[in-house]
Short mmCIF file of C-alpha atoms in Angstrom, two decimals:
data_model
loop_
_atom_site.label_atom_id
_atom_site.label_comp_id
_atom_site.label_asym_id
_atom_site.label_seq_id
_atom_site.Cartn_x
_atom_site.Cartn_y
_atom_site.Cartn_z
CA UNK A 1 95.50 169.50 51.15
CA UNK A 2 96.57 167.34 54.11
CA UNK A 3 93.04 167.43 55.52
CA UNK A 4 91.60 166.38 52.18
CA UNK A 5 94.17 163.59 51.94
CA UNK A 6 93.16 162.25 55.35
CA UNK A 7 89.50 162.26 54.33
CA UNK A 8 90.40 160.20 51.30
CA UNK A 9 92.38 157.74 53.46
CA UNK A 10 89.61 157.29 56.02
CA UNK A 11 86.74 157.43 53.57
CA UNK A 12 84.97 160.05 55.70
CA UNK A 13 82.79 162.59 53.95
CA UNK A 14 81.53 165.94 55.25
CA UNK A 15 78.08 165.53 56.81
CA UNK A 16 75.32 168.07 57.31
CA UNK A 17 75.23 170.19 60.49
CA UNK A 18 73.93 168.45 63.62
CA UNK A 19 73.11 169.19 67.22
CA UNK A 20 76.80 169.49 68.15
CA UNK A 21 76.92 172.96 66.60
CA UNK A 22 73.76 173.96 68.47
CA UNK A 23 74.92 172.79 71.92
CA UNK A 24 74.81 175.08 74.91
CA UNK A 25 78.01 176.95 75.66
CA UNK A 26 78.13 175.19 79.02
CA UNK A 27 81.18 172.84 78.97
CA UNK A 28 79.40 170.36 81.27
CA UNK A 29 76.54 170.02 78.77
CA UNK A 30 78.96 169.54 75.90
CA UNK A 31 80.92 166.96 77.92
CA UNK A 32 77.76 164.94 78.55
CA UNK A 33 76.92 165.03 74.82
CA UNK A 34 80.41 163.89 73.86
CA UNK A 35 80.36 161.03 76.39
CA UNK A 36 76.89 160.01 75.22
CA UNK A 37 78.12 159.91 71.60
CA UNK A 38 81.11 157.79 72.67
CA UNK A 39 78.81 155.42 74.56
CA UNK A 40 76.66 154.99 71.44
CA UNK A 41 79.76 154.50 69.32
CA UNK A 42 78.20 156.75 66.71
CA UNK A 43 80.31 159.25 64.81
CA UNK A 44 78.54 159.14 61.46
CA UNK A 45 76.13 161.98 62.34
CA UNK A 46 78.57 164.48 63.77
CA UNK A 47 78.30 166.77 60.80
CA UNK A 48 80.10 170.08 60.37
CA UNK A 49 81.78 171.20 63.59
CA UNK A 50 83.61 174.37 64.44
CA UNK A 51 86.17 174.14 67.23
CA UNK A 52 85.17 176.86 69.69
CA UNK A 53 86.58 177.52 73.14
CA UNK A 54 83.35 176.15 74.62
CA UNK A 55 83.61 172.93 72.60
CA UNK A 56 87.28 172.55 73.53
CA UNK A 57 86.44 172.99 77.22
CA UNK A 58 83.63 170.44 77.04
CA UNK A 59 85.79 167.88 75.24
CA UNK A 60 88.56 168.41 77.79
CA UNK A 61 86.12 167.83 80.65
CA UNK A 62 84.80 164.64 79.02
CA UNK A 63 88.32 163.37 78.45
CA UNK A 64 89.37 164.03 82.03
CA UNK A 65 86.37 162.14 83.37
CA UNK A 66 86.95 159.08 81.21
CA UNK A 67 90.73 158.88 81.66
CA UNK A 68 90.18 159.07 85.43
CA UNK A 69 87.60 156.29 85.08
CA UNK A 70 90.08 154.14 83.13
CA UNK A 71 92.70 154.77 85.81
CA UNK A 72 90.24 153.73 88.52
CA UNK A 73 89.65 150.49 86.60
CA UNK A 74 93.35 149.66 86.92
CA UNK A 75 94.55 150.72 83.46
CA UNK A 76 97.99 152.30 83.24
CA UNK A 77 99.31 154.52 80.42
CA UNK A 78 101.28 151.68 78.82
CA UNK A 79 98.21 149.45 78.78
CA UNK A 80 95.94 152.14 77.35
CA UNK A 81 98.53 152.92 74.67
CA UNK A 82 98.83 149.25 73.72
CA UNK A 83 95.05 148.84 73.51
CA UNK A 84 94.70 152.04 71.49
CA UNK A 85 97.36 151.26 68.91
CA UNK A 86 95.62 147.95 68.17
CA UNK A 87 92.16 149.48 67.71
CA UNK A 88 92.51 153.13 66.72
CA UNK A 89 94.32 155.22 64.13
CA UNK A 90 97.43 157.26 64.84
CA UNK A 91 95.42 160.44 65.46
CA UNK A 92 93.29 158.85 68.20
CA UNK A 93 96.39 157.26 69.76
CA UNK A 94 98.07 160.67 69.87
CA UNK A 95 94.98 162.22 71.44
CA UNK A 96 94.93 159.61 74.21
CA UNK A 97 98.62 160.16 74.93
CA UNK A 98 97.89 163.86 75.46
CA UNK A 99 94.88 163.01 77.60
CA UNK A 100 96.97 160.76 79.83
CA UNK A 101 99.71 163.38 80.14
CA UNK A 102 97.36 165.65 82.09
CA UNK A 103 96.39 162.94 84.58
CA UNK A 104 98.65 162.28 87.60
CA UNK A 105 97.11 159.77 90.04
CA UNK A 106 100.37 158.24 91.32
CA UNK A 107 104.09 157.69 90.76
CA UNK A 108 103.60 154.54 88.68
CA UNK A 109 101.37 156.44 86.23
CA UNK A 110 103.97 159.22 85.91
CA UNK A 111 106.76 156.69 85.33
CA UNK A 112 104.86 155.13 82.44
CA UNK A 113 104.15 158.56 80.97
CA UNK A 114 107.90 159.14 80.93
CA UNK A 115 108.43 155.83 79.11
CA UNK A 116 105.86 156.89 76.50
CA UNK A 117 107.41 160.37 76.24
CA UNK A 118 103.96 161.88 76.89
CA UNK A 119 103.88 165.48 78.11
CA UNK A 120 101.71 168.60 78.15
CA UNK A 121 103.04 170.42 75.10
CA UNK A 122 100.11 172.73 74.28
CA UNK A 123 99.58 176.27 75.60
CA UNK A 124 96.15 176.96 74.05
CA UNK A 125 92.95 174.90 74.43
CA UNK A 126 94.04 171.35 73.69
CA UNK A 127 91.39 170.39 71.13
CA UNK A 128 92.29 173.31 68.88
CA UNK A 129 96.06 172.91 69.34
CA UNK A 130 95.93 169.16 68.76
CA UNK A 131 93.63 169.46 65.71
CA UNK A 132 95.90 172.09 64.18
CA UNK A 133 99.02 170.01 64.74
CA UNK A 134 97.36 166.91 63.28
CA UNK A 135 95.86 168.96 60.38
CA UNK A 136 92.30 167.88 61.21
CA UNK A 137 89.08 169.75 60.54
CA UNK A 138 86.73 170.33 63.46
CA UNK A 139 84.53 167.44 62.36
CA UNK A 140 87.49 165.09 61.97
CA UNK A 141 88.89 166.12 65.35
CA UNK A 142 85.60 165.53 67.18
CA UNK A 143 85.09 162.22 65.38
CA UNK A 144 88.55 161.08 66.44
CA UNK A 145 87.95 162.20 70.04
CA UNK A 146 84.69 160.27 70.24
CA UNK A 147 86.35 157.13 68.85
CA UNK A 148 89.15 157.44 71.41
CA UNK A 149 86.74 158.00 74.29
CA UNK A 150 84.60 155.08 73.13
CA UNK A 151 87.62 152.84 73.63
CA UNK A 152 88.02 154.13 77.20
CA UNK A 153 84.38 153.32 77.88
CA UNK A 154 84.88 149.72 76.69
CA UNK A 155 87.85 149.01 78.95
CA UNK A 156 87.12 146.30 81.55
CA UNK A 157 88.17 146.44 85.17
CA UNK A 158 91.67 145.08 85.69
CA UNK A 159 93.17 143.44 88.74
CA UNK A 160 95.30 145.53 91.04
CA UNK A 161 98.95 145.96 90.09
CA UNK A 162 99.79 145.95 93.76
CA UNK A 163 100.50 148.90 96.05
CA UNK A 164 102.58 151.76 94.72
CA UNK A 165 106.10 151.01 95.92
CA UNK A 166 109.66 151.27 94.61
CA UNK A 167 110.39 148.37 92.29
CA UNK A 168 113.39 146.41 93.49
CA UNK A 169 114.35 145.35 89.99
CA UNK A 170 117.22 143.11 89.01
CA UNK A 171 120.86 143.87 89.69
CA UNK A 172 122.25 145.64 86.62
CA UNK A 173 125.25 143.32 86.34
CA UNK A 174 123.03 140.24 86.35
CA UNK A 175 120.58 141.88 84.00
CA UNK A 176 123.42 142.72 81.64
CA UNK A 177 124.63 139.11 81.60
CA UNK A 178 121.12 137.78 80.98
CA UNK A 179 120.52 140.29 78.19
CA UNK A 180 123.86 139.39 76.66
CA UNK A 181 123.00 135.68 76.58
CA UNK A 182 119.58 136.35 75.11
CA UNK A 183 120.99 138.75 72.51
CA UNK A 184 123.36 136.00 71.34
CA UNK A 185 120.46 133.54 71.29
CA UNK A 186 118.41 135.88 69.13
CA UNK A 187 121.25 136.55 66.70
CA UNK A 188 122.47 132.99 66.06
CA UNK A 189 121.11 131.04 63.11
CA UNK A 190 121.56 127.70 64.93
CA UNK A 191 118.50 126.66 66.96
CA UNK A 192 120.48 124.36 69.27
CA UNK A 193 122.89 127.16 70.16
CA UNK A 194 119.97 129.54 70.77
CA UNK A 195 118.32 127.08 73.13
CA UNK A 196 121.55 126.45 75.02
CA UNK A 197 122.06 130.18 75.51
CA UNK A 198 118.44 130.61 76.64
CA UNK A 199 118.83 127.76 79.11
CA UNK A 200 121.96 129.37 80.51
CA UNK A 201 120.01 132.60 80.91
CA UNK A 202 117.29 130.69 82.78
CA UNK A 203 119.89 129.09 85.05
CA UNK A 204 121.45 132.47 85.80
CA UNK A 205 118.05 133.98 86.47
CA UNK A 206 117.10 131.20 88.87
CA UNK A 207 120.38 131.46 90.79
CA UNK A 208 119.93 135.21 91.11
CA UNK A 209 116.32 134.85 92.30
CA UNK A 210 117.39 132.28 94.90
CA UNK A 211 120.22 134.44 96.20
CA UNK A 212 117.95 137.48 96.27
CA UNK A 213 115.29 135.58 98.22
CA UNK A 214 117.82 134.28 100.74
CA UNK A 215 119.45 137.67 101.30
CA UNK A 216 116.30 139.79 101.17
CA UNK A 217 113.17 137.74 101.95
CA UNK A 218 110.27 139.64 100.41
CA UNK A 219 107.42 140.74 102.63
CA UNK A 220 105.73 142.63 99.78
CA UNK A 221 102.50 141.36 98.34
CA UNK A 222 102.90 139.79 94.87
CA UNK A 223 102.65 142.27 92.00
CA UNK A 224 101.24 141.95 88.48
CA UNK A 225 102.72 142.67 85.07
CA UNK A 226 100.89 142.80 81.74
CA UNK A 227 102.67 141.58 78.62
CA UNK A 228 100.97 142.60 75.37
CA UNK A 229 101.04 140.34 72.33
CA UNK A 230 100.90 141.13 68.63
CA UNK A 231 98.80 139.06 66.28
CA UNK A 232 98.70 136.45 64.86
CA UNK A 233 98.78 133.27 67.02
CA UNK A 234 98.28 135.15 70.27
CA UNK A 235 96.99 132.05 72.08
CA UNK A 236 100.17 130.12 71.23
CA UNK A 237 102.34 133.08 72.24
CA UNK A 238 100.38 133.39 75.48
CA UNK A 239 101.10 129.72 76.19
CA UNK A 240 104.84 130.38 75.83
CA UNK A 241 104.63 133.21 78.37
CA UNK A 242 102.63 130.98 80.71
CA UNK A 243 105.34 128.29 80.53
CA UNK A 244 108.11 130.82 81.17
CA UNK A 245 106.12 132.20 84.11
CA UNK A 246 105.69 128.71 85.56
CA UNK A 247 109.43 128.03 85.31
CA UNK A 248 110.06 131.26 87.25
CA UNK A 249 107.61 130.73 90.12
CA UNK A 250 104.88 132.99 88.67
CA UNK A 251 101.28 132.51 87.50
CA UNK A 252 99.86 133.81 84.23
CA UNK A 253 96.45 134.33 82.62
CA UNK A 254 95.56 135.36 79.05
CA UNK A 255 92.95 138.05 78.24
CA UNK A 256 92.23 136.90 74.70
CA UNK A 257 89.81 139.71 73.80
CA UNK A 258 92.41 142.40 74.50
CA UNK A 259 95.57 140.47 73.64
CA UNK A 260 97.64 140.58 76.82
CA UNK A 261 98.91 138.16 79.44
CA UNK A 262 98.87 139.12 83.11
CA UNK A 263 101.68 137.58 85.18
CA UNK A 264 101.53 137.47 88.99
CA UNK A 265 104.73 137.14 91.02
CA UNK A 266 107.60 138.96 92.73
CA UNK A 267 108.92 142.09 91.02
CA UNK A 268 112.30 140.46 90.41
CA UNK A 269 110.77 137.35 88.84
CA UNK A 270 108.38 139.48 86.76
CA UNK A 271 111.31 141.41 85.28
CA UNK A 272 112.99 138.15 84.32
CA UNK A 273 109.80 136.57 82.93
CA UNK A 274 109.21 139.59 80.71
CA UNK A 275 112.80 139.60 79.48
CA UNK A 276 112.98 135.87 78.74
CA UNK A 277 109.48 135.70 77.19
CA UNK A 278 110.25 138.52 74.80
CA UNK A 279 113.46 136.83 73.67
CA UNK A 280 111.89 133.39 73.28
CA UNK A 281 109.04 134.80 71.19
CA UNK A 282 111.66 136.25 68.83
CA UNK A 283 113.60 132.98 68.74
CA UNK A 284 110.52 130.80 68.22
CA UNK A 285 109.22 132.95 65.38
CA UNK A 286 112.62 133.04 63.67
CA UNK A 287 113.06 129.27 63.94
CA UNK A 288 109.53 128.71 62.60
CA UNK A 289 110.22 130.89 59.55
CA UNK A 290 113.74 129.58 58.93
CA UNK A 291 112.60 125.94 58.93
CA UNK A 292 109.65 126.53 56.59
CA UNK A 293 110.44 124.66 53.37
CA UNK A 294 107.05 123.39 52.15
CA UNK A 295 103.64 124.81 51.38
CA UNK A 296 102.27 123.21 54.53
CA UNK A 297 104.97 124.81 56.68
CA UNK A 298 103.86 128.24 55.49
CA UNK A 299 100.22 127.76 56.44
CA UNK A 300 98.55 129.35 59.47
CA UNK A 301 97.62 125.95 60.91
CA UNK A 302 101.23 124.79 60.72
CA UNK A 303 102.63 127.95 62.31
CA UNK A 304 100.15 127.93 65.16
CA UNK A 305 100.88 124.26 65.84
CA UNK A 306 104.62 124.92 65.65
CA UNK A 307 104.51 127.75 68.19
CA UNK A 308 102.23 125.81 70.52
CA UNK A 309 104.50 122.75 70.48
CA UNK A 310 107.58 124.93 70.87
CA UNK A 311 106.07 126.67 73.89
CA UNK A 312 105.09 123.37 75.48
CA UNK A 313 108.47 121.71 75.08
CA UNK A 314 110.56 124.79 75.91
CA UNK A 315 108.47 125.23 79.04
CA UNK A 316 109.33 121.70 80.12
CA UNK A 317 113.04 122.29 79.56
CA UNK A 318 113.08 125.63 81.36
CA UNK A 319 111.32 124.01 84.32
CA UNK A 320 113.91 121.24 84.29
CA UNK A 321 116.68 123.86 84.36
CA UNK A 322 114.99 125.62 87.29
CA UNK A 323 114.45 122.40 89.23
CA UNK A 324 118.09 121.38 88.73
CA UNK A 325 119.31 124.75 90.02
CA UNK A 326 117.01 124.66 93.05
CA UNK A 327 118.14 121.10 93.85
CA UNK A 328 121.64 122.46 94.48
CA UNK A 329 120.39 125.27 96.72
CA UNK A 330 120.56 125.19 100.55
CA UNK A 331 117.92 122.99 102.18
CA UNK A 332 116.48 125.83 104.22
CA UNK A 333 115.48 127.57 100.96
CA UNK A 334 112.64 125.11 100.24
CA UNK A 335 110.28 126.33 103.00
CA UNK A 336 110.94 129.93 101.91
CA UNK A 337 110.10 129.10 98.30
CA UNK A 338 106.99 127.15 99.33
CA UNK A 339 105.72 130.02 101.48
CA UNK A 340 106.28 132.55 98.71
CA UNK A 341 104.59 130.31 96.15
CA UNK A 342 101.59 130.05 98.47
CA UNK A 343 101.39 133.85 98.59
CA UNK A 344 101.53 134.09 94.80
CA UNK A 345 98.88 131.40 94.32
CA UNK A 346 96.63 133.11 96.85
CA UNK A 347 97.05 136.49 95.12
CA UNK A 348 96.34 134.92 91.72
CA UNK A 349 93.14 133.28 92.99
CA UNK A 350 92.08 136.59 94.54
CA UNK A 351 92.69 138.56 91.34
CA UNK A 352 91.18 135.91 89.04
CA UNK A 353 88.58 133.89 90.99
CA UNK A 354 86.88 132.65 87.81
CA UNK A 355 90.05 131.72 85.88
CA UNK A 356 89.89 128.42 84.01
CA UNK A 357 92.16 126.43 81.78
CA UNK A 358 91.47 126.53 78.05
CA UNK A 359 92.97 124.33 75.37
CA UNK A 360 94.39 125.32 71.99
CA UNK A 361 93.07 123.62 68.88
CA UNK A 362 95.86 122.18 66.71
CA UNK A 363 95.19 121.34 63.07
CA UNK A 364 98.67 120.52 61.80
CA UNK A 365 100.47 117.40 63.00
CA UNK A 366 103.48 118.41 60.90
CA UNK A 367 103.68 121.77 62.63
CA UNK A 368 103.39 120.17 66.07
CA UNK A 369 106.16 117.67 65.28
CA UNK A 370 108.44 120.38 63.90
CA UNK A 371 107.90 122.65 66.88
CA UNK A 372 108.57 119.83 69.34
CA UNK A 373 111.69 118.79 67.46
CA UNK A 374 113.01 122.36 67.37
CA UNK A 375 112.79 122.50 71.16
CA UNK A 376 113.76 118.91 71.94
CA UNK A 377 116.95 118.77 69.85
CA UNK A 378 118.33 121.81 71.60
CA UNK A 379 121.27 121.34 73.95
CA UNK A 380 120.26 122.48 77.41
CA UNK A 381 122.95 120.69 79.44
CA UNK A 382 124.44 124.05 80.58
CA UNK A 383 127.90 122.86 79.54
#
């Protein structure tokens, strides 16, 4: 019954037998056929398939090859999972999680597997065990596998995330204070109070980064962090992350086709950029919805303009907060900051030699004005 229900949900119908049932028992031959089908993106002619040990072995071999290829391209488990959940159904996402759980190239990969709670849970050939657990027929299972592998084949090469090394991270006490300020900012219904709390968080983050740099000058190469965005208005949301990154001595670039922003900077600053960006996206969206009182303010053009203006103005105010904090720092810090910024700029240009600025089209003057006002009227005097 469950299998029939899934067929009704996906609209898939049983097809006549095809060459997949007549394949050689050699797993390598089956793996090549599966990869070829994924490269074509064709699953409509799979037909009736029986999950045999030979088919399971061939599918496993194909999966191992392509997940290793994705890893070589710079994709980490968290990135693959984010890309999959935006383009595939829950069955294909689950299959990729299992596929990643068997791959162990380095410590960073294993750490992300732990975050995703991915593990090797099966004791029989994976294809059969996974299909049984998901209540899929052989044809449905192979179709799902090919769709998942097709995604792996489409993944572009990513920039290096930096050498595998222990992440320094942010002091837990400081992180707790920053999270506390941002939690209050997210929970208040008063935009000015939210902005004041966010500004205080930015000030605290900057002071911590300065102290950290003075006490432990970093000799590590800059690292990268990918922040994934949910639709809609991803370009406006990416702009907000770019402005937060700029205020925290980082550089950012938006991969519009895949929906993520890559931020280049020190590990400590990257932690803080990710934390503050996530909070500000929540605050901006809430303010946009709470202030919507007309038909125009509920339109897509208005909301995109609102978020773009909000990101622009908040970015200016965060940068002002950073500059004010740095102005009160010891004079000998400036050369240290300048040298580190040069390293980050050089790394960014190396990772993204063809990067270029791109504007955002705004079609609602009302939305732009409202977004600017929401950011401008906020109290950011740190008092």
